[in-house]
Tab-separated table of C-alpha atoms in Angstrom:
chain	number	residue	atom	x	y	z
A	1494	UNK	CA	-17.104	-9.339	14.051
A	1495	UNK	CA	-14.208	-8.954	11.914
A	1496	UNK	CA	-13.818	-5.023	13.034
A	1497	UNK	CA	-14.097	-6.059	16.507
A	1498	UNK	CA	-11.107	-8.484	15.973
A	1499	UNK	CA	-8.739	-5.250	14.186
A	1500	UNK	CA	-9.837	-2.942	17.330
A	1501	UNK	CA	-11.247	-0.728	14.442
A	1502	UNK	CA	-15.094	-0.512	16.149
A	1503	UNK	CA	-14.723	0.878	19.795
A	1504	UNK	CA	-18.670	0.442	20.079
A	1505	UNK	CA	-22.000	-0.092	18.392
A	1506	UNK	CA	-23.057	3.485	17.890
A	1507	UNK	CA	-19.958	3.995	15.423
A	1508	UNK	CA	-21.084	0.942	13.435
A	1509	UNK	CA	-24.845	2.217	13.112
A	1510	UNK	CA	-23.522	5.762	12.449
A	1511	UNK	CA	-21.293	3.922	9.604
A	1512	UNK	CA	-24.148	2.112	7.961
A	1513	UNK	CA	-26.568	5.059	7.670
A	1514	UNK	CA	-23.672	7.205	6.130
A	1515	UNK	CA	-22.679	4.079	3.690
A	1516	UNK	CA	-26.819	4.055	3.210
A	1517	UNK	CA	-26.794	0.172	4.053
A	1518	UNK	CA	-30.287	-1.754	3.994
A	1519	UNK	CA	-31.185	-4.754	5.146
A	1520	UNK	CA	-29.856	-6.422	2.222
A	1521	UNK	CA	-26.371	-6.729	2.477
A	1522	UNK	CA	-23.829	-7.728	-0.680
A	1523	UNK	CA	-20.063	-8.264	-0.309
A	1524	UNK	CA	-19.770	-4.768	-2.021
A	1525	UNK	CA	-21.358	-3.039	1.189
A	1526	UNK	CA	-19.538	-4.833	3.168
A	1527	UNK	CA	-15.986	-3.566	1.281
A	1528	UNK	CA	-17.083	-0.331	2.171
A	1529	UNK	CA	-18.205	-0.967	5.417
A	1530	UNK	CA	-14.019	-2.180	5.767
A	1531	UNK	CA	-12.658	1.257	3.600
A	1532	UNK	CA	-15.064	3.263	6.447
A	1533	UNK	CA	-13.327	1.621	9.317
A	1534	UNK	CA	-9.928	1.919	7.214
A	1535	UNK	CA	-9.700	-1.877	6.936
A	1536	UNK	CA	-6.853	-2.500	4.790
A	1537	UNK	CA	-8.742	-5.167	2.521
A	1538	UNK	CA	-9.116	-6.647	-1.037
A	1539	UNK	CA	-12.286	-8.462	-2.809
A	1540	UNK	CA	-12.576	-10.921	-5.378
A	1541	UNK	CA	-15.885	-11.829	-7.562
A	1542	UNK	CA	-16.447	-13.704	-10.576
A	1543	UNK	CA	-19.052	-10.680	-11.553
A	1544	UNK	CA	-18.319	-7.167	-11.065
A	1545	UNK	CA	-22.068	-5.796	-10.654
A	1546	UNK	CA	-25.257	-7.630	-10.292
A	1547	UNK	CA	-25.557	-10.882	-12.310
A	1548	UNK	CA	-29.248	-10.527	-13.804
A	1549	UNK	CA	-30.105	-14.361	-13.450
A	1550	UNK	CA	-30.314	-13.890	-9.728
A	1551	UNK	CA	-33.303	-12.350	-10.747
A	1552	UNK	CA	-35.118	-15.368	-10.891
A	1553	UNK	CA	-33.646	-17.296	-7.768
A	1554	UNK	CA	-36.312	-16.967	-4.678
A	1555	UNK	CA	-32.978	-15.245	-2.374
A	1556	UNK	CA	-32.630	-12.329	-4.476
A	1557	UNK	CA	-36.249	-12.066	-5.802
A	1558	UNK	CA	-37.746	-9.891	-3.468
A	1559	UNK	CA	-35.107	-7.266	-2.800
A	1560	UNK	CA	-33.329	-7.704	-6.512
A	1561	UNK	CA	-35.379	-4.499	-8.371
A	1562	UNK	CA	-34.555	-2.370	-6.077
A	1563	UNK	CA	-30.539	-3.415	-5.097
A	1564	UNK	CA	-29.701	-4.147	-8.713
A	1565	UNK	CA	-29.256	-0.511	-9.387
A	1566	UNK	CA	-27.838	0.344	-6.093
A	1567	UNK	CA	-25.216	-2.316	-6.273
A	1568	UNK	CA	-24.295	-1.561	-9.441
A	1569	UNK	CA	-23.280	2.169	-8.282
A	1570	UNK	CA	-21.141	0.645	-5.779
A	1571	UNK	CA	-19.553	-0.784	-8.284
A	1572	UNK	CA	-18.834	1.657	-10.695
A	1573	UNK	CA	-17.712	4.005	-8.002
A	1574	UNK	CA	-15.175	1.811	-5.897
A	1575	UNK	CA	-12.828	2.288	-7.745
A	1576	UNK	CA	-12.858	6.320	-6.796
A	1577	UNK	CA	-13.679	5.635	-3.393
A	1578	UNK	CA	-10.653	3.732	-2.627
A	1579	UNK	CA	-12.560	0.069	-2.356
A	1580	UNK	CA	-9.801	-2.492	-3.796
A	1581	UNK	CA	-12.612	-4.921	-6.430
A	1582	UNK	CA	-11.054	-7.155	-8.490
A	1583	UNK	CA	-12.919	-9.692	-11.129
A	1584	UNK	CA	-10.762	-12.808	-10.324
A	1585	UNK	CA	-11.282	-16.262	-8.943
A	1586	UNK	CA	-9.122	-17.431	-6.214
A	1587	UNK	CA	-8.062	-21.329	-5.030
A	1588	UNK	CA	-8.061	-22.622	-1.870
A	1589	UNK	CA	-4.402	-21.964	-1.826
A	1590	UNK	CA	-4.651	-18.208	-1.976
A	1591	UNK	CA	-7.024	-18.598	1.018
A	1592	UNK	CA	-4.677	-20.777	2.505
A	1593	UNK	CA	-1.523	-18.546	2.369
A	1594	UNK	CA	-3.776	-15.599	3.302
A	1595	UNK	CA	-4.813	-16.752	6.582
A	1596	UNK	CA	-1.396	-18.202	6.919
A	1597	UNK	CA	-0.025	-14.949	7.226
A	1598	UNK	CA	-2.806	-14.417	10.408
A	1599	UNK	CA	-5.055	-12.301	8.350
A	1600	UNK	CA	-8.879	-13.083	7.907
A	1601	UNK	CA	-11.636	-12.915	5.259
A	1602	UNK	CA	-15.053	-12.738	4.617
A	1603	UNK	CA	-16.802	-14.921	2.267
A	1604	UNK	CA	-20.286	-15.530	0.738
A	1605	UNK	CA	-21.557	-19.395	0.856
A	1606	UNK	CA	-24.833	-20.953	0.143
A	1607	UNK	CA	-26.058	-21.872	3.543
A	1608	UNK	CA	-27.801	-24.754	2.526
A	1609	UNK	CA	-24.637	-26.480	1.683
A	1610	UNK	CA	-22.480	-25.353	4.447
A	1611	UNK	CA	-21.660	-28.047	7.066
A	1612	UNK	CA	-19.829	-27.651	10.670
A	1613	UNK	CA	-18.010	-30.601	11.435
A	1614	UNK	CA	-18.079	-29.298	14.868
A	1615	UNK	CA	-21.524	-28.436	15.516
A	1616	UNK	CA	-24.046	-31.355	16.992
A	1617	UNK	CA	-26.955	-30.775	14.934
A	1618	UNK	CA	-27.357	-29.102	11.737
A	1619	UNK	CA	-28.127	-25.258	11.291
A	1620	UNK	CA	-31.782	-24.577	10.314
A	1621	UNK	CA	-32.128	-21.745	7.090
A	1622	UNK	CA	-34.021	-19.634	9.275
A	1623	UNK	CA	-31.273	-18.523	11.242
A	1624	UNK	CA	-30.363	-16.758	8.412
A	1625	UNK	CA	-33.514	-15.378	7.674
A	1626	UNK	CA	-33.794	-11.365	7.973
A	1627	UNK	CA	-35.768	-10.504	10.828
A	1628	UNK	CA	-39.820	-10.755	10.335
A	1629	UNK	CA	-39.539	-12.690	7.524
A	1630	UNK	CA	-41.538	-16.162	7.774
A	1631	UNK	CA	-39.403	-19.488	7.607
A	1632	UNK	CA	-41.398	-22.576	6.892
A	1633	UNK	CA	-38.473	-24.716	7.001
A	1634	UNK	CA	-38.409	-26.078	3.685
A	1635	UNK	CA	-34.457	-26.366	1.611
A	1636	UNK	CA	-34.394	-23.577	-0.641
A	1637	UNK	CA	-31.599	-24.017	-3.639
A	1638	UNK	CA	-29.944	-20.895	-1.851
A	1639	UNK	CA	-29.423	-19.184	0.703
A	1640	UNK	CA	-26.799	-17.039	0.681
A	1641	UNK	CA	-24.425	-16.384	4.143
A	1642	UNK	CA	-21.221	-14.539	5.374
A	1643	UNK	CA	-18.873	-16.556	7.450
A	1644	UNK	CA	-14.992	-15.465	8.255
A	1645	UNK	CA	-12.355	-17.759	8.030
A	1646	UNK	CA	-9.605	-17.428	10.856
A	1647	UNK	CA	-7.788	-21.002	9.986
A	1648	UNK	CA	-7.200	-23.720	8.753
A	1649	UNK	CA	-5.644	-27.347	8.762
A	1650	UNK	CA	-3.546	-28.383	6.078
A	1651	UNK	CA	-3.170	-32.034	7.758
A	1652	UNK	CA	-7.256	-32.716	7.756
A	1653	UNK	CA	-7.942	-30.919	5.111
A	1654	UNK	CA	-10.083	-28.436	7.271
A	1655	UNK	CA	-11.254	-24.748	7.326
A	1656	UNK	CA	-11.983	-22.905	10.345
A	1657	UNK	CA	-14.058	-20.527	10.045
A	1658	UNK	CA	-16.614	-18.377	12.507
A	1659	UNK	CA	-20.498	-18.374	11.525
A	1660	UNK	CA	-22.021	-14.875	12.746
A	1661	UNK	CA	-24.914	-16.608	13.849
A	1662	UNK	CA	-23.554	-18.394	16.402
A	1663	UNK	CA	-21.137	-16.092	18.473
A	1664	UNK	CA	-20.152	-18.689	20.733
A	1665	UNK	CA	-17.959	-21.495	18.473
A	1666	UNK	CA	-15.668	-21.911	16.490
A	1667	UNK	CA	-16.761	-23.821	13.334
A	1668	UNK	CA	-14.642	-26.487	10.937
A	1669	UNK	CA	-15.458	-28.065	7.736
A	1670	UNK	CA	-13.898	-30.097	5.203
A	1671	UNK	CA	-11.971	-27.822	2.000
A	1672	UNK	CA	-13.813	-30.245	-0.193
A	1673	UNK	CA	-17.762	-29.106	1.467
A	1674	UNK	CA	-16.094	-25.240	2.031
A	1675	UNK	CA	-15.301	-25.059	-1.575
A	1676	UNK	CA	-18.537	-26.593	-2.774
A	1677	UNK	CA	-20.608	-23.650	-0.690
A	1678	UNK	CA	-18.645	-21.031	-1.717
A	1679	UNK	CA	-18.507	-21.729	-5.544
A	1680	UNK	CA	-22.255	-22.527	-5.538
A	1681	UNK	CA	-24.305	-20.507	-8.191
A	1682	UNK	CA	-25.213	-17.097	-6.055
A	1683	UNK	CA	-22.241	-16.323	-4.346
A	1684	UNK	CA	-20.529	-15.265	-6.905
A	1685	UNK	CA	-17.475	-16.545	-5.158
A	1686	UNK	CA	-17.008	-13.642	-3.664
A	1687	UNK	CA	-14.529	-13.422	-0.837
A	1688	UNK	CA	-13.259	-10.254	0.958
A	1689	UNK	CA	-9.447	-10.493	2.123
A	1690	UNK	CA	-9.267	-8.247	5.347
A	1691	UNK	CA	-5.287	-7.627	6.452
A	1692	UNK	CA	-5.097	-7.607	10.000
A	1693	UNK	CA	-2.039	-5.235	10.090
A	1694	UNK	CA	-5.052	-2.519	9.066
């Protein structure tokens, strides 16, 4: 979505070339996704709280089943960003950093829990499974977590809203209070992780 928007992707086959050469699996953290934007020569910078793999996730039924096996693999990405040009910086940012950033027209990319995540906009709540990789079962119950990119494009200082664009729905635009944004995106999981992507890339 967001390399559509730059005019960095021209078509799909690019992107699926990208991810095989950037060895991208199903499970997809905000580190694959800042080298996803160095590929494309996104001009971009990303903030965490942790710079690696926080081991409690361990235990939390989102990362369970895929954490053996990306803990190590994330961790490399880590390590090596710094060499492969892929701006990571341990920091916390406000809502004011956000703010002047999209101010400026730019956009960015950040991780919220799902579960907590509500559209003003939209006329019935999203279900979890739309955010469930593909074949896995959903039996609709809340899980604690459930960790989901969205991009913020906007925002309303007035209202006190956030615009942002959920991937899952290509058709809307989305808008939620600062107050419930905030809450999903510091929620235990995400790390608060938020990629800043420049649009003068």
């Amino acid at each position: 979505m967001v390399l559509r928007y730059l005019k960095l992707l021209e078509d799909d086959s690019a992107f699926e070339q990208a991810l095989q050469e950037l060895q991208l699996t199903r499970s997809i953290w905000t580190i694959d996704l800042a080298y996803l934007m160095r590929h494309f020569g996104a001009r971009h910078r990303f903030c965490t709280r942790t710079l690696g793999v926080d081991k409690g996730y361990r235990n939390q039924s989102f990362y369970r089943r895929h954490f053996d096996a990306e803990e190590s693999r994330v961790n490399q990405l880590f390590a090596r960003a710094s060499s492969c040009k892929v701006l990571v910086e341990k920091s916390t940012v406000t809502v004011r950093d956000i703010q002047e950033h999209l101010a400026q027209g730019h956009v960015a990319i950040v991780l919220v829990n799902a579960v907590l995540l509500l559209c003003d906009l939209c006329s019935s709540p999203v279900k979890y499974c739309c955010f469930l990789p593909i074949g896995q079962k959903c039996f609709c119950r809340g899980p604690d977590y459930q960790g989901h990119f969205i991009v913020l494009c906007g925002y309303n200082r007035a209202s006190e809203s956030i615009f942002y664009n959920n991937p899952a729905y290509a058709d809307r635009m989305c808008s939620t209070s600062v107050t419930n944004f905030e809450e999903a995106r510091t929620s235990y999981g995400t790390d608060e992780d938020i990629l800043f992507v420049y649009t003068d890339s």
